[in-house]
Tab-separated table of C-alpha atoms in Angstrom:
chain	number	residue	atom	x	y	z
A	1	MET	CA	108.206	121.916	99.997
A	2	PRO	CA	106.362	119.175	100.833
A	3	ALA	CA	105.054	117.250	97.824
A	4	SER	CA	101.298	117.112	97.665
A	5	TYR	CA	99.284	113.958	98.540
A	6	GLU	CA	98.466	112.898	94.935
A	7	SER	CA	102.414	113.204	94.099
A	8	ALA	CA	102.979	111.382	97.002
A	9	VAL	CA	100.682	108.620	96.013
A	10	ALA	CA	101.524	108.611	92.583
A	11	SER	CA	105.247	108.390	93.796
A	12	MET	CA	104.294	105.380	95.756
A	13	PHE	CA	102.870	103.413	93.220
A	14	ALA	CA	105.382	104.651	90.318
A	15	LEU	CA	107.416	101.756	92.684
A	16	GLY	CA	105.423	99.172	91.076
A	17	HIS	CA	102.503	97.221	92.550
A	18	GLU	CA	103.843	95.227	95.410
A	19	LEU	CA	103.259	91.544	93.779
A	20	ALA	CA	104.180	92.408	90.507
A	21	THR	CA	107.429	90.941	88.854
A	22	THR	CA	109.198	91.988	91.932
A	23	PRO	CA	112.413	90.556	91.915
A	24	SER	CA	113.461	87.982	94.990
A	25	HIS	CA	116.086	90.865	96.222
A	26	LYS	CA	113.276	92.767	97.745
A	27	PHE	CA	112.308	90.786	100.322
A	28	ASP	CA	115.260	91.414	102.122
A	29	LEU	CA	114.943	92.257	106.092
A	30	ALA	CA	118.198	93.429	106.416
A	31	HIS	CA	117.191	96.446	104.187
A	32	MET	CA	114.403	96.998	105.738
A	33	ARG	CA	116.230	97.290	109.232
A	34	VAL	CA	118.820	99.669	107.496
A	35	LEU	CA	116.037	102.050	106.570
A	36	LEU	CA	114.635	101.606	110.323
A	37	GLN	CA	117.894	102.118	111.904
A	38	ALA	CA	117.778	105.831	109.822
A	39	MET	CA	114.479	106.567	111.134
A	40	ASP	CA	115.922	106.268	115.085
A	41	HIS	CA	113.335	102.913	114.955
A	42	PRO	CA	109.930	103.993	115.252
A	43	GLU	CA	108.825	100.430	115.241
A	44	ARG	CA	110.444	100.133	118.708
A	45	ARG	CA	107.956	102.466	120.131
A	46	PHE	CA	105.108	101.020	120.937
A	47	PRO	CA	104.075	97.165	121.285
A	48	SER	CA	102.542	95.408	118.512
A	49	VAL	CA	100.153	92.228	117.663
A	50	LEU	CA	101.714	90.504	114.229
A	51	ILE	CA	99.002	88.484	112.417
A	52	ALA	CA	100.106	85.909	109.464
A	53	GLY	CA	98.087	83.486	107.063
A	54	THR	CA	96.613	83.430	103.912
A	55	ASN	CA	92.986	84.085	104.466
A	56	GLY	CA	91.250	86.360	107.351
A	57	LYS	CA	94.020	87.803	108.594
A	58	GLY	CA	92.175	91.568	107.831
A	59	SER	CA	88.994	90.183	109.664
A	60	THR	CA	91.156	89.013	112.260
A	61	ALA	CA	93.187	92.049	112.644
A	62	ALA	CA	90.291	94.569	112.501
A	63	THR	CA	88.549	92.642	115.148
A	64	LEU	CA	91.470	92.881	117.193
A	65	ALA	CA	91.789	96.576	116.640
A	66	ALA	CA	87.960	97.406	117.202
A	67	ILE	CA	88.127	95.531	120.736
A	68	LEU	CA	91.101	97.494	121.471
A	69	ARG	CA	89.997	101.034	120.714
A	70	VAL	CA	86.807	100.100	122.980
A	71	SER	CA	88.779	99.054	125.738
A	72	GLY	CA	90.193	102.694	125.922
A	73	LEU	CA	93.600	101.713	124.160
A	74	ARG	CA	94.965	104.317	121.479
A	75	ALA	CA	94.931	101.173	118.677
A	76	GLY	CA	96.853	101.144	115.685
A	77	LEU	CA	95.784	99.175	112.539
A	78	TYR	CA	98.094	98.154	109.662
A	79	THR	CA	96.242	96.403	106.762
A	80	SER	CA	96.809	95.926	103.017
A	81	PRO	CA	95.924	96.090	100.018
A	82	HIS	CA	93.502	99.019	100.336
A	83	LEU	CA	90.198	98.688	98.719
A	84	MET	CA	89.464	102.348	97.886
A	85	ARG	CA	92.465	104.672	99.097
A	86	ILE	CA	95.576	104.049	100.155
A	87	ASN	CA	95.028	105.559	103.352
A	88	GLU	CA	92.677	102.573	104.675
A	89	ARG	CA	95.920	100.841	104.971
A	90	ILE	CA	96.961	103.138	108.141
A	91	ARG	CA	94.543	103.632	111.193
A	92	VAL	CA	94.679	104.963	114.160
A	93	ASN	CA	91.270	104.397	116.608
A	94	GLY	CA	89.408	103.851	113.636
A	95	GLU	CA	90.636	106.640	111.462
A	96	GLU	CA	92.722	106.745	108.335
A	97	ILE	CA	95.789	108.845	108.118
A	98	SER	CA	94.887	111.767	106.638
A	99	ASP	CA	95.895	113.208	103.382
A	100	SER	CA	98.383	115.709	104.392
A	101	GLU	CA	99.911	113.546	107.213
A	102	PHE	CA	100.583	110.693	104.503
A	103	ALA	CA	102.390	113.360	102.055
A	104	GLU	CA	104.371	114.740	104.945
A	105	LEU	CA	105.713	110.989	106.333
A	106	HIS	CA	105.886	109.889	103.089
A	107	ASP	CA	108.134	112.532	102.113
A	108	GLU	CA	110.261	112.096	105.040
A	109	VAL	CA	110.959	108.528	104.609
A	110	ASP	CA	111.446	108.937	100.968
A	111	ARG	CA	114.154	111.419	101.684
A	112	VAL	CA	115.709	108.850	104.145
A	113	ALA	CA	115.801	106.209	101.556
A	114	GLU	CA	117.076	108.086	99.032
A	115	LYS	CA	119.904	109.033	101.239
A	116	LEU	CA	120.884	105.725	101.758
A	117	VAL	CA	120.871	104.857	98.145
A	118	GLU	CA	123.285	107.608	97.810
A	119	ARG	CA	125.751	106.653	100.454
A	120	ARG	CA	125.198	102.720	99.199
A	121	ASP	CA	123.937	101.620	102.447
A	122	LEU	CA	120.975	100.550	100.677
A	123	PRO	CA	121.421	98.953	97.380
A	124	TRP	CA	117.934	100.214	95.657
A	125	HIS	CA	115.042	101.870	96.821
A	126	PRO	CA	112.681	100.343	98.990
A	127	SER	CA	109.624	98.508	97.290
A	128	PHE	CA	106.140	99.805	97.594
A	129	PHE	CA	105.197	97.807	100.876
A	130	GLU	CA	108.609	98.421	102.043
A	131	MET	CA	107.575	102.226	102.184
A	132	MET	CA	104.225	101.723	103.333
A	133	THR	CA	105.610	100.220	106.383
A	134	ALA	CA	107.704	102.271	107.136
A	135	ILE	CA	105.375	105.088	106.811
A	136	ALA	CA	102.988	103.359	108.854
A	137	PHE	CA	105.599	102.438	111.775
A	138	GLN	CA	106.609	106.637	111.684
A	139	TYR	CA	102.607	107.581	112.209
A	140	PHE	CA	102.042	105.268	114.864
A	141	ALA	CA	105.341	106.304	116.933
A	142	ARG	CA	104.069	110.265	116.228
A	143	ARG	CA	100.822	109.580	117.819
A	144	LYS	CA	101.746	107.614	120.586
A	145	ILE	CA	99.788	104.256	120.302
A	146	GLU	CA	99.771	102.153	122.972
A	147	LEU	CA	99.446	98.517	120.619
A	148	ALA	CA	99.667	98.198	116.605
A	149	VAL	CA	98.084	95.146	115.161
A	150	LEU	CA	99.611	94.853	112.013
A	151	GLU	CA	98.522	92.391	109.216
A	152	VAL	CA	101.588	90.992	107.333
A	153	GLY	CA	101.342	91.401	103.667
A	154	MET	CA	102.490	88.445	102.546
A	155	GLY	CA	104.212	85.346	104.132
A	156	GLY	CA	105.663	85.841	107.175
A	157	ARG	CA	109.223	85.586	107.933
A	158	LEU	CA	110.754	87.900	104.896
A	159	ASP	CA	107.502	90.134	105.071
A	160	ALA	CA	108.366	94.054	105.600
A	161	THR	CA	106.469	93.873	108.723
A	162	ASN	CA	108.646	91.205	110.857
A	163	VAL	CA	110.715	93.577	111.989
A	164	VAL	CA	108.767	93.828	115.285
A	165	GLU	CA	109.069	91.773	118.331
A	166	PRO	CA	105.147	91.806	118.847
A	167	ARG	CA	103.572	90.557	122.333
A	168	ILE	CA	101.654	87.881	120.440
A	169	SER	CA	101.931	86.149	117.238
A	170	VAL	CA	98.512	84.995	115.610
A	171	ILE	CA	97.925	82.430	112.767
A	172	THR	CA	94.881	82.494	110.681
A	173	ASP	CA	94.202	79.781	108.045
A	174	ILE	CA	96.641	78.784	105.976
A	175	SER	CA	95.846	77.352	102.641
A	176	LEU	CA	97.780	77.223	98.935
A	177	ASP	CA	98.061	80.962	97.671
A	178	HIS	CA	101.677	82.860	96.266
A	179	GLN	CA	103.290	79.753	95.496
A	180	LYS	CA	105.631	81.940	93.045
A	181	TYR	CA	107.172	83.125	96.306
A	182	LEU	CA	106.045	80.855	99.278
A	183	GLY	CA	106.613	77.436	97.819
A	184	ASN	CA	104.072	74.704	96.519
A	185	THR	CA	102.855	72.728	99.404
A	186	LEU	CA	100.906	73.847	102.547
A	187	THR	CA	103.978	72.894	104.429
A	188	GLU	CA	106.098	75.298	102.583
A	189	ILE	CA	104.062	78.076	102.989
A	190	ALA	CA	103.224	77.381	106.469
A	191	LYS	CA	106.905	77.669	107.463
A	192	GLU	CA	106.505	81.097	105.760
A	193	LYS	CA	103.918	82.170	107.883
A	194	MET	CA	105.153	80.772	111.276
A	195	GLY	CA	108.156	82.619	110.632
A	196	ILE	CA	106.877	85.661	112.629
A	197	VAL	CA	106.589	83.599	116.022
A	198	ARG	CA	109.593	84.133	117.814
A	199	ARG	CA	111.518	82.104	120.494
A	200	ASP	CA	109.795	82.160	123.694
A	201	GLY	CA	107.137	83.794	122.366
A	202	VAL	CA	103.384	83.653	122.194
A	203	ALA	CA	101.594	82.167	119.091
A	204	VAL	CA	97.784	82.260	118.791
A	205	VAL	CA	96.434	79.630	116.448
A	206	LEU	CA	93.550	77.471	115.451
A	207	PRO	CA	93.607	73.415	114.214
A	208	GLN	CA	94.246	73.702	110.611
A	209	GLN	CA	94.866	71.025	107.694
A	210	PRO	CA	97.354	68.195	108.852
A	211	GLU	CA	100.559	69.908	106.902
A	212	ALA	CA	99.658	73.204	108.595
A	213	ASN	CA	99.065	71.751	111.697
A	214	ASP	CA	102.285	69.704	111.701
A	215	VAL	CA	104.303	72.927	110.926
A	216	ILE	CA	102.692	75.445	113.676
A	217	GLY	CA	103.207	72.496	116.488
A	218	ASN	CA	106.696	72.170	115.785
A	219	THR	CA	107.666	75.288	114.982
A	220	ILE	CA	106.318	76.460	118.672
A	221	LEU	CA	108.200	73.417	119.890
A	222	GLU	CA	111.420	74.255	118.595
A	223	LEU	CA	110.876	78.131	119.583
A	224	GLY	CA	109.663	77.326	123.018
A	225	ALA	CA	107.064	79.379	122.209
A	226	ARG	CA	103.701	79.015	124.190
A	227	GLY	CA	101.170	78.271	122.117
A	228	VAL	CA	97.226	79.752	122.875
A	229	ASN	CA	94.415	77.751	121.344
A	230	ALA	CA	91.803	79.797	120.359
A	231	VAL	CA	89.164	77.060	119.925
A	232	PRO	CA	87.069	77.770	123.218
A	233	TYR	CA	85.947	80.481	121.569
A	234	VAL	CA	84.699	79.109	118.302
A	235	PRO	CA	81.015	78.535	118.712
A	236	PRO	CA	79.428	74.789	117.209
A	237	VAL	CA	79.681	75.022	113.781
A	238	SER	CA	78.016	71.686	112.588
A	239	PRO	CA	75.882	71.513	110.052
A	240	GLY	CA	73.351	74.635	111.067
A	241	SER	CA	75.495	77.539	111.715
A	242	GLY	CA	72.853	79.456	110.006
A	243	GLU	CA	71.073	79.690	113.587
A	244	TYR	CA	73.496	82.178	114.567
A	245	LEU	CA	72.651	84.414	111.457
A	246	ALA	CA	70.522	87.530	112.691
A	247	SER	CA	69.410	90.314	111.488
A	248	ASN	CA	68.071	93.845	112.852
A	249	LYS	CA	66.076	96.490	111.152
A	250	ASN	CA	67.141	99.402	113.204
A	251	LYS	CA	70.940	99.522	112.049
A	252	LYS	CA	72.095	101.085	109.501
A	253	PRO	CA	72.922	98.713	106.707
A	254	PHE	CA	76.175	99.057	104.442
A	255	THR	CA	74.851	100.838	101.112
A	256	ALA	CA	75.741	103.086	98.538
A	257	GLN	CA	75.885	106.726	99.761
A	258	GLY	CA	73.199	108.848	99.581
A	259	ASP	CA	70.658	106.146	99.052
A	260	GLU	CA	67.615	106.653	101.803
A	261	ASN	CA	66.114	104.044	100.690
A	262	ALA	CA	68.345	101.355	101.194
A	263	GLU	CA	68.784	102.995	104.818
A	264	LYS	CA	65.383	102.979	105.811
A	265	SER	CA	64.381	99.537	103.963
A	266	GLY	CA	67.470	97.643	104.435
A	267	ARG	CA	68.570	94.843	107.180
A	268	GLN	CA	71.905	94.631	108.989
A	269	TYR	CA	72.973	90.959	109.030
A	270	PHE	CA	75.507	89.651	111.402
A	271	TYR	CA	76.272	86.505	113.559
A	272	GLN	CA	75.356	86.206	117.486
A	273	TYR	CA	75.804	83.770	119.814
A	274	PRO	CA	76.867	83.683	123.544
A	275	LEU	CA	80.604	82.774	124.058
A	276	GLN	CA	82.398	82.324	127.558
A	277	VAL	CA	84.908	85.148	128.103
A	278	LEU	CA	87.394	86.047	130.726
A	279	GLY	CA	84.813	84.003	133.402
A	280	GLU	CA	81.996	85.761	131.818
A	281	GLN	CA	79.314	85.332	129.297
A	282	ILE	CA	78.918	87.725	126.381
A	283	LEU	CA	76.860	88.011	123.270
A	284	VAL	CA	78.870	88.166	120.414
A	285	GLN	CA	76.726	89.745	117.594
A	286	THR	CA	79.737	90.671	114.366
A	287	PRO	CA	78.919	91.894	111.245
A	288	LEU	CA	81.729	89.461	109.946
A	289	VAL	CA	78.780	86.980	108.126
A	290	GLY	CA	80.403	83.425	107.373
A	291	ARG	CA	81.259	80.615	109.417
A	292	HIS	CA	85.019	80.723	108.500
A	293	GLN	CA	85.030	84.525	109.957
A	294	LEU	CA	83.650	82.144	113.595
A	295	ARG	CA	87.460	81.120	113.390
A	296	ASN	CA	88.265	85.055	112.659
A	297	VAL	CA	86.368	86.151	115.530
A	298	ALA	CA	87.792	83.167	117.645
A	299	LEU	CA	91.475	84.048	117.125
A	300	ALA	CA	91.022	88.180	118.009
A	301	VAL	CA	88.985	86.835	120.710
A	302	ALA	CA	91.931	84.973	121.890
A	303	ALA	CA	94.580	87.351	121.761
A	304	ALA	CA	92.457	90.123	123.474
A	305	VAL	CA	92.260	87.825	126.522
A	306	GLU	CA	96.081	87.037	126.367
A	307	LEU	CA	96.539	90.654	125.983
A	308	HIS	CA	94.556	91.476	128.571
A	309	GLN	CA	96.580	88.847	130.931
A	310	GLN	CA	99.705	90.380	129.762
A	311	GLY	CA	98.810	93.764	131.505
A	312	PHE	CA	96.285	95.847	129.292
A	313	SER	CA	93.578	96.148	131.888
A	314	GLY	CA	90.934	97.812	129.875
A	315	ILE	CA	90.306	94.591	128.185
A	316	THR	CA	87.315	93.375	129.760
A	317	ALA	CA	84.639	90.814	128.717
A	318	LYS	CA	82.351	93.681	127.936
A	319	SER	CA	84.573	95.550	126.073
A	320	ILE	CA	85.699	92.509	123.970
A	321	GLU	CA	81.750	92.212	123.526
A	322	SER	CA	81.458	95.574	122.286
A	323	GLY	CA	84.590	95.903	119.944
A	324	ILE	CA	83.167	92.741	118.022
A	325	ARG	CA	79.814	94.580	117.484
A	326	ASP	CA	81.864	97.389	116.601
A	327	THR	CA	83.906	96.110	113.896
A	328	ARG	CA	84.091	97.666	110.525
A	329	TRP	CA	85.612	95.256	107.605
A	330	PRO	CA	83.835	95.948	104.423
A	331	GLY	CA	84.131	93.792	100.991
A	332	ARG	CA	84.173	90.553	103.328
A	333	PHE	CA	80.439	88.899	102.249
A	334	GLN	CA	78.954	92.309	102.508
A	335	MET	CA	75.328	92.028	101.841
A	336	ILE	CA	74.084	95.353	100.307
A	337	ALA	CA	70.153	95.543	100.369
A	338	ALA	CA	67.877	95.749	97.308
A	339	ARG	CA	67.323	99.495	96.265
A	340	ALA	CA	65.614	101.472	93.419
A	341	GLY	CA	66.757	99.805	90.171
A	342	TRP	CA	69.360	97.169	92.112
A	343	PRO	CA	68.438	94.092	93.246
A	344	ASP	CA	70.256	92.530	96.640
A	345	MET	CA	74.357	92.719	96.208
A	346	VAL	CA	77.103	90.695	97.831
A	347	ILE	CA	80.621	91.645	97.607
A	348	ASP	CA	83.456	89.827	98.829
A	349	VAL	CA	87.300	89.238	98.461
A	350	ALA	CA	87.501	86.090	97.669
A	351	HIS	CA	90.571	85.631	96.032
A	352	ASN	CA	91.986	82.212	96.069
A	353	PRO	CA	90.170	78.538	96.495
A	354	ALA	CA	90.007	78.656	100.266
A	355	GLY	CA	88.027	81.985	100.226
A	356	ALA	CA	86.230	80.988	97.090
A	357	TRP	CA	84.909	77.851	99.211
A	358	ALA	CA	84.259	80.020	102.303
A	359	LEU	CA	82.083	82.451	100.174
A	360	ARG	CA	80.390	79.557	98.418
A	361	ALA	CA	79.281	78.485	101.699
A	362	ALA	CA	78.199	81.918	102.886
A	363	LEU	CA	76.132	82.126	99.926
A	364	SER	CA	74.023	78.263	100.670
A	365	GLU	CA	73.413	79.586	103.669
A	366	ARG	CA	72.021	83.103	103.368
A	367	TYR	CA	70.693	82.516	99.454
A	368	GLU	CA	69.607	78.955	98.735
A	369	GLY	CA	67.599	78.827	96.275
A	370	ARG	CA	67.620	82.059	94.841
A	371	PRO	CA	69.061	83.150	91.428
A	372	LEU	CA	72.884	84.219	91.630
A	373	ILE	CA	74.451	86.669	88.884
A	374	PHE	CA	78.160	86.577	89.563
A	375	VAL	CA	80.553	89.592	88.415
A	376	PHE	CA	83.948	87.818	88.545
A	377	GLY	CA	87.242	89.465	87.982
A	378	ALA	CA	90.625	88.365	89.487
A	379	MET	CA	94.509	88.943	88.790
A	380	ARG	CA	96.979	86.535	86.484
A	381	ASP	CA	98.396	84.884	88.619
A	382	LYS	CA	95.762	83.706	90.668
A	383	ALA	CA	94.040	79.792	90.993
A	384	ILE	CA	91.184	81.102	88.268
A	385	SER	CA	90.190	77.520	87.431
A	386	GLU	CA	89.845	76.197	90.986
A	387	MET	CA	88.148	79.342	91.815
A	388	ALA	CA	85.787	79.176	88.683
A	389	GLU	CA	84.991	75.388	89.483
A	390	ILE	CA	84.148	76.134	92.858
A	391	LEU	CA	82.054	78.853	92.353
A	392	PHE	CA	80.324	79.261	88.773
A	393	PRO	CA	78.181	75.759	88.948
A	394	LEU	CA	76.231	78.419	91.683
A	395	ALA	CA	75.512	81.161	89.166
A	396	ASP	CA	72.715	81.070	86.424
A	397	ARG	CA	75.161	83.531	84.985
A	398	VAL	CA	78.675	84.765	85.305
A	399	ILE	CA	79.907	88.382	83.752
A	400	ALA	CA	83.782	88.017	83.646
A	401	THR	CA	85.611	91.548	83.749
A	402	ARG	CA	88.860	93.294	84.181
A	403	PRO	CA	89.455	95.797	87.283
A	404	GLU	CA	91.834	98.798	86.304
A	405	ASN	CA	95.290	96.460	87.331
A	406	PRO	CA	98.198	95.817	85.458
A	407	ARG	CA	97.929	92.250	86.951
A	408	ALA	CA	94.444	91.831	85.981
A	409	VAL	CA	93.319	88.784	83.898
A	410	ALA	CA	91.398	89.177	80.190
A	411	PRO	CA	87.584	88.282	80.366
A	412	GLU	CA	88.172	86.111	77.770
A	413	GLU	CA	90.840	83.980	79.396
A	414	ILE	CA	88.634	83.683	82.797
A	415	GLN	CA	85.848	82.404	79.686
A	416	GLN	CA	88.715	79.993	78.701
A	417	ALA	CA	89.245	79.090	82.573
A	418	ALA	CA	85.694	78.574	82.927
A	419	ALA	CA	85.142	75.765	80.135
A	420	ARG	CA	84.843	72.881	82.360
A	421	THR	CA	82.137	74.355	84.957
A	422	GLY	CA	79.174	74.545	82.409
A	423	ALA	CA	78.894	77.344	83.546
A	424	GLU	CA	77.471	80.428	80.771
A	425	VAL	CA	80.372	83.508	81.027
A	426	GLU	CA	80.301	86.495	79.501
A	427	ALA	CA	83.128	88.572	78.913
A	428	VAL	CA	82.867	92.405	79.426
A	429	GLU	CA	86.069	94.173	79.150
A	430	ASP	CA	85.134	97.212	81.948
A	431	VAL	CA	83.735	97.036	85.551
A	432	GLN	CA	81.292	99.644	85.142
A	433	THR	CA	79.681	98.166	81.809
A	434	ALA	CA	80.023	94.943	83.488
A	435	LEU	CA	77.662	95.834	86.716
A	436	GLU	CA	75.032	97.293	84.340
A	437	ARG	CA	75.016	94.069	82.010
A	438	ALA	CA	74.271	92.563	85.747
A	439	ARG	CA	71.550	94.731	86.500
A	440	THR	CA	69.741	94.149	83.194
A	441	LEU	CA	70.229	90.422	83.830
A	442	ALA	CA	68.696	90.399	87.222
A	443	THR	CA	64.892	89.547	88.100
A	444	GLY	CA	63.382	90.515	91.334
A	445	ASP	CA	64.685	87.659	93.229
A	446	SER	CA	68.275	87.866	91.450
A	447	VAL	CA	71.546	88.284	93.950
A	448	ILE	CA	74.314	89.975	92.300
A	449	VAL	CA	77.724	88.601	93.584
A	450	ILE	CA	80.633	90.647	92.971
A	451	THR	CA	84.026	88.625	93.979
A	452	GLY	CA	87.442	87.507	92.635
A	453	SER	CA	89.722	89.970	93.624
A	454	ILE	CA	89.902	92.800	96.325
A	455	TYR	CA	90.541	95.658	93.146
A	456	LEU	CA	87.298	94.378	91.555
A	457	VAL	CA	85.798	94.604	94.770
A	458	GLY	CA	87.310	97.987	95.368
A	459	GLU	CA	86.677	99.304	91.904
A	460	VAL	CA	82.667	98.642	92.408
A	461	MET	CA	82.485	100.653	95.483
A	462	ARG	CA	84.083	103.322	94.134
A	463	THR	CA	81.892	103.192	91.356
A	464	MET	CA	78.736	102.691	93.141
A	465	ARG	CA	79.990	105.590	95.500
A	466	MET	CA	79.851	103.171	98.720
A	467	GLN	CA	81.389	104.029	101.732
A	468	VAL	CA	84.603	102.194	103.574
């Protein structure tokens, strides 16, 4: 008898968090290939684009998948982690995998895995992320998708997604993160990320920090790959990219469910600028706000143009324009309009120093001069002191809290880590109480900023019954 959706999800999480004390032997593509071979290689039944990097992978993937969908392609999108429900990670044409299909495919992959362990073809059960990736591949194959957009979970070279032979490899911004697994220098981390590029393959890139640039350029040369520079699709960003920020009162903002006042009064903010694509001028209107998102959109556009040139003729300048406009990727500098009892809010999954700098720039651009109240929670393995030094000087008050995750750091430790910032940091143990405390402190002009971890953002969205 097939397991229920709830038991399938519980079984997945029982495997352990994908980054919690994972032994190094779990990162072994040979084991992933054994599992997929026993499943008759679903990953070979569709072409794919593979996206690696430290920040911006999800935004780039979501934008590209939206372009493909608008272009008339049946497009799969695989991302991680999720904000609210595990189903978010696996989508076809923007729709999440259903509960029943997830449960069915989990059972199918789990039975295969258990048989492999019994026969000693595998030394241990696949990890959470290996299971998720196998379920996604099987789902995409079953749905007969025409192209998959795959976000690398971590690193690249040994990531479970890196068993595909991608049509295109996309490299987003590389910075220090997950040093425990990927290396302690930008050079070491860049080498892991560039592990998704194939010999004679195609790599879509942008100029980065010098150490990363050296690795990117040398890897492309060594592999005889073709580098596609996305620079032509990045508009000028000096120093007033604020001129790109626009709003449309007629567009429905991202709000709490059932909040009619917010839906009536709120604005939707987006970046808007002209761009030359496939010999035509389009008007980019991306809901992904912040200067860093200009780079992510450029990478998605460059990948879409390359796919057009590879024979996906449904991708046109007009479909690129429409796909960018239709992108939905919540929790990334998501501005929530003020409504009864609540001031303006921003939620953003800045979880490392590079993300913190991007958030700081976006806040300075959009909310300069307004009092900011931060609700901050982070995972224990993150650079909390550095993130605090970047963000907390902007704040009138910081509420440190702990999302429901075994890796979450205690609020008191955030207080200690932020001691040098001079910010007033208050420790509140649970997220709901932290939110209420921020609301109590807010004045009419305040902005509540919720950030530090995707798990905090997801918990806030669940608490406030927001839609993904």
